[in-house]
Coordinates of C-alpha atoms in Angstrom, one line a residue:
Chain A
E21 CA -4.7 -3.7 16.1
I22 CA -7.5 -2.3 14.0
V23 CA -9.1 -4.8 11.7
L24 CA -10.7 -3.7 8.4
T25 CA -13.4 -5.8 6.9
Q26 CA -14.3 -5.2 3.2
S27 CA -17.6 -6.3 1.6
P28 CA -18.6 -7.8 -0.6
G29 CA -15.7 -10.1 -1.5
T30 CA -16.6 -9.9 -5.2
L31 CA -18.9 -7.5 -7.0
S32 CA -20.2 -8.5 -10.4
L33 CA -21.3 -5.5 -12.4
S34 CA -21.6 -4.3 -16.0
P35 CA -19.8 -1.3 -17.5
G36 CA -21.9 1.8 -16.9
E37 CA -23.3 0.6 -13.6
R38 CA -22.6 2.1 -10.2
A39 CA -20.3 0.3 -7.8
T40 CA -20.5 0.6 -4.0
L41 CA -17.7 -1.0 -1.9
S42 CA -17.7 -1.1 1.9
C43 CA -14.9 -1.0 4.5
R44 CA -15.7 -1.4 8.1
A45 CA -13.2 -0.8 10.9
S46 CA -13.2 -2.7 14.2
Q47 CA -12.6 0.7 16.0
S48 CA -13.3 4.3 15.1
L49 CA -10.5 5.7 12.9
T50 CA -8.6 8.7 14.1
N51 CA -9.3 11.7 11.9
N52 CA -10.9 9.4 9.3
Y53 CA -7.4 8.2 8.2
L54 CA -8.7 5.8 5.6
A55 CA -7.4 5.3 2.1
W56 CA -8.5 3.3 -0.9
Y57 CA -6.3 1.7 -3.5
Q58 CA -7.0 0.0 -6.9
Q59 CA -4.9 -2.9 -8.1
K60 CA -5.1 -4.4 -11.5
V61 CA -3.7 -7.8 -12.4
G62 CA 0.1 -7.8 -12.5
Q63 CA 0.3 -4.2 -11.5
A64 CA 1.2 -2.3 -8.3
P65 CA -1.6 -0.7 -6.3
R66 CA -2.6 2.8 -7.1
L67 CA -3.8 5.3 -4.5
L68 CA -7.3 6.6 -5.2
I69 CA -8.6 8.2 -2.0
Y70 CA -7.0 9.4 1.2
G71 CA -8.5 11.0 4.3
A72 CA -11.7 9.0 3.5
S73 CA -12.9 11.4 0.8
S74 CA -10.0 13.3 -0.8
R75 CA -9.1 12.1 -4.4
A76 CA -5.5 11.5 -5.1
T77 CA -3.8 13.2 -8.0
A78 CA -5.2 12.4 -11.5
V79 CA -8.0 10.2 -10.1
P80 CA -11.2 10.6 -12.2
D81 CA -14.1 12.2 -10.4
R82 CA -16.3 9.1 -10.9
F83 CA -14.4 7.7 -7.9
S84 CA -15.6 9.1 -4.6
G85 CA -15.0 8.2 -0.9
S86 CA -17.3 8.8 2.0
G87 CA -17.9 7.7 5.6
S88 CA -16.6 8.4 9.1
G89 CA -15.9 6.6 12.3
T90 CA -16.0 2.9 11.5
D91 CA -18.0 2.8 8.2
F92 CA -16.5 3.9 4.9
T93 CA -17.6 3.6 1.3
L94 CA -15.9 3.8 -2.1
S95 CA -18.3 4.6 -4.9
I96 CA -17.6 4.4 -8.6
S97 CA -20.4 6.3 -10.3
R98 CA -20.3 4.6 -13.8
L99 CA -17.9 1.7 -14.3
E100 CA -15.5 2.0 -17.1
P101 CA -13.8 -1.1 -18.6
E102 CA -10.5 -0.1 -16.9
D103 CA -12.1 0.0 -13.4
F104 CA -12.5 -3.8 -13.1
A105 CA -9.8 -4.6 -10.5
V106 CA -9.3 -5.3 -6.9
Y107 CA -9.8 -2.5 -4.4
Y108 CA -8.2 -2.3 -0.9
C109 CA -8.9 0.0 2.0
Q110 CA -6.2 1.0 4.4
Q111 CA -6.4 2.7 7.8
Y112 CA -3.3 4.7 8.7
G113 CA -4.3 6.4 12.0
S114 CA -3.5 3.8 14.6
S115 CA 0.1 3.2 13.7
P116 CA 2.6 4.0 11.0
G117 CA 1.6 2.0 7.9
G118 CA -1.6 0.9 9.5
T119 CA -3.5 -2.1 8.2
F120 CA -5.2 -3.1 4.9
G121 CA -8.5 -4.7 4.3
Q122 CA -8.7 -8.1 2.5
G123 CA -9.9 -6.5 -0.8
T124 CA -13.0 -6.4 -3.0
K125 CA -12.8 -7.7 -6.5
V126 CA -14.9 -5.8 -9.0
E127 CA -15.5 -8.1 -12.0
I128 CA -17.4 -7.9 -15.3
K129 CA -20.8 -9.4 -15.1
Chain B
E21 CA 9.3 11.4 -14.0
V22 CA 8.6 10.1 -10.5
Q23 CA 9.8 6.6 -10.2
L24 CA 10.6 3.9 -7.7
L25 CA 12.6 0.9 -8.9
E26 CA 13.1 -2.1 -6.6
S27 CA 15.8 -4.7 -7.0
G28 CA 17.5 -7.4 -5.0
G29 CA 14.7 -10.0 -4.9
G30 CA 15.2 -13.7 -5.6
L31 CA 15.2 -17.2 -4.3
V32 CA 16.7 -17.8 -0.8
Q33 CA 16.6 -20.7 1.6
P34 CA 14.8 -20.5 4.9
G35 CA 17.0 -18.8 7.4
G36 CA 18.9 -16.9 4.7
S37 CA 19.2 -13.2 4.1
L38 CA 18.4 -10.7 1.3
R39 CA 18.8 -7.0 0.9
L40 CA 16.3 -5.1 -1.2
S41 CA 17.0 -1.7 -2.7
C42 CA 14.7 0.9 -4.1
A43 CA 16.1 3.6 -6.4
V44 CA 14.2 6.8 -6.2
S45 CA 14.0 9.4 -9.0
G46 CA 11.8 12.4 -9.8
F47 CA 11.6 13.8 -6.2
P48 CA 14.0 14.5 -3.3
L49 CA 14.0 11.4 -1.1
R50 CA 15.1 13.4 1.9
N51 CA 11.7 15.1 2.2
H52 CA 9.6 12.0 2.5
A53 CA 8.9 9.0 4.7
M54 CA 9.2 5.8 2.8
S55 CA 7.7 2.3 3.3
W56 CA 7.8 -1.3 2.2
V57 CA 4.5 -3.2 1.6
R58 CA 4.4 -6.8 0.6
Q59 CA 1.9 -9.1 -1.1
A60 CA 2.1 -12.9 -0.9
P61 CA 1.0 -14.8 -4.0
G62 CA -2.7 -14.5 -4.5
K63 CA -3.1 -12.6 -1.2
G64 CA -3.8 -9.1 0.0
L65 CA -1.5 -6.2 1.0
E66 CA 0.6 -6.2 4.2
W67 CA 2.5 -3.2 5.4
V68 CA 6.0 -4.2 6.5
S69 CA 8.0 -1.2 7.6
V70 CA 8.3 2.6 7.4
I71 CA 11.2 5.1 7.9
G72 CA 11.0 8.8 8.5
P73 CA 12.5 11.4 6.2
G74 CA 15.7 11.7 8.2
G75 CA 16.0 8.0 8.9
G76 CA 15.8 8.4 12.7
A77 CA 12.4 6.9 13.1
T78 CA 11.6 3.4 12.0
Y79 CA 8.6 1.1 12.5
Y80 CA 8.0 -2.5 11.7
A81 CA 5.1 -4.9 11.5
D82 CA 5.1 -7.5 14.3
S83 CA 5.6 -10.2 11.7
V84 CA 9.1 -8.9 10.8
K85 CA 10.2 -7.1 13.9
G86 CA 13.7 -8.2 14.9
R87 CA 14.4 -9.8 11.5
F88 CA 14.1 -6.9 9.0
T89 CA 15.8 -3.5 9.0
I90 CA 14.8 -0.5 7.0
S91 CA 17.3 2.2 6.1
R92 CA 17.9 4.9 3.6
D93 CA 20.7 6.8 1.9
N94 CA 19.3 10.2 1.0
S95 CA 22.5 11.2 -0.7
K96 CA 22.1 8.3 -3.1
N97 CA 18.3 8.5 -3.3
T98 CA 18.0 4.9 -2.3
L99 CA 15.9 3.0 0.2
F100 CA 16.8 -0.4 1.6
L101 CA 15.3 -3.4 3.4
Q102 CA 17.7 -5.9 5.0
M103 CA 15.9 -9.1 5.5
N104 CA 17.4 -11.8 7.8
S105 CA 16.2 -15.1 9.2
L106 CA 13.8 -15.4 6.3
R107 CA 10.8 -17.8 6.5
A108 CA 8.6 -19.4 3.9
E109 CA 5.8 -16.9 5.0
D110 CA 8.0 -14.0 3.9
T111 CA 7.5 -15.1 0.3
A112 CA 5.9 -12.2 -1.5
V113 CA 6.2 -9.3 -3.9
Y114 CA 7.8 -6.4 -2.0
Y115 CA 6.8 -2.9 -3.0
C116 CA 8.7 0.2 -2.2
T117 CA 6.2 3.1 -1.5
K118 CA 6.3 6.8 -0.8
A119 CA 4.2 8.2 2.0
M120 CA 2.2 11.4 1.3
G121 CA 3.0 14.7 3.0
D122 CA 6.4 16.0 3.7
I123 CA 9.2 16.3 6.2
N124 CA 6.9 18.4 8.5
Y125 CA 3.7 16.3 8.3
V126 CA 3.7 12.7 7.2
I127 CA 0.5 11.1 6.0
F128 CA 0.8 7.3 5.9
A129 CA -1.2 6.8 2.8
F130 CA 1.1 5.7 -0.1
D131 CA 0.9 7.7 -3.3
I132 CA 3.8 6.3 -5.3
W133 CA 4.6 2.6 -5.7
G134 CA 7.4 0.7 -7.4
Q135 CA 6.7 -2.2 -9.7
G136 CA 7.7 -4.7 -6.9
T137 CA 10.4 -7.3 -6.5
M138 CA 9.7 -11.0 -5.8
V139 CA 11.2 -12.7 -2.8
T140 CA 10.8 -16.5 -2.7
V141 CA 11.9 -18.3 0.5
S142 CA 12.1 -22.0 -0.2
S143 CA 14.5 -25.0 0.1

């Protein structure tokens, strides 16, 4: 089973700053099958990025994904108040459904 | 409007059973693979099960294999999860999700999520 390790566990930033979140896989991901989700308190997750770098429908362009192989990054260019949330990565190439990382919390500094 | 609406959660004793339902609206269920993802209180996301568009292909996480059964009724636009032999560690919010892609090419990233239904396994 592919294990995803997200870092840091918590990121404390101010609105307007840039956020950089990391997701590292224990094995190289097939076809860069890596997704990112945002989850706000009390809400269901929302798909942001799939295929490592493709934005999902209606996702603002301040969100971008990059990386390949085992190392992937989610960047938020300028944090808006509504971006403070928990972010999960998911690999979906090794098996249907795949596995999720443990999450990174982006909190207001 | 695209919507997934789960129901059927609740409190059940260890060893008991529950059947979750997910009513789909706004898109033809028959064209898409569907999945259940759960989240234990204060924890991260865990994929549980997925079913192909026609219902013939099903897959399960090792943690639920042999106890849970996923199914679908495309004529009623409804997805199900039958959960038997429930354990305390099955306590979680269960989300119904839609996989991206279509009947010809499934992408197992989940672009539509329901609001979730809480399952509590406790005596």
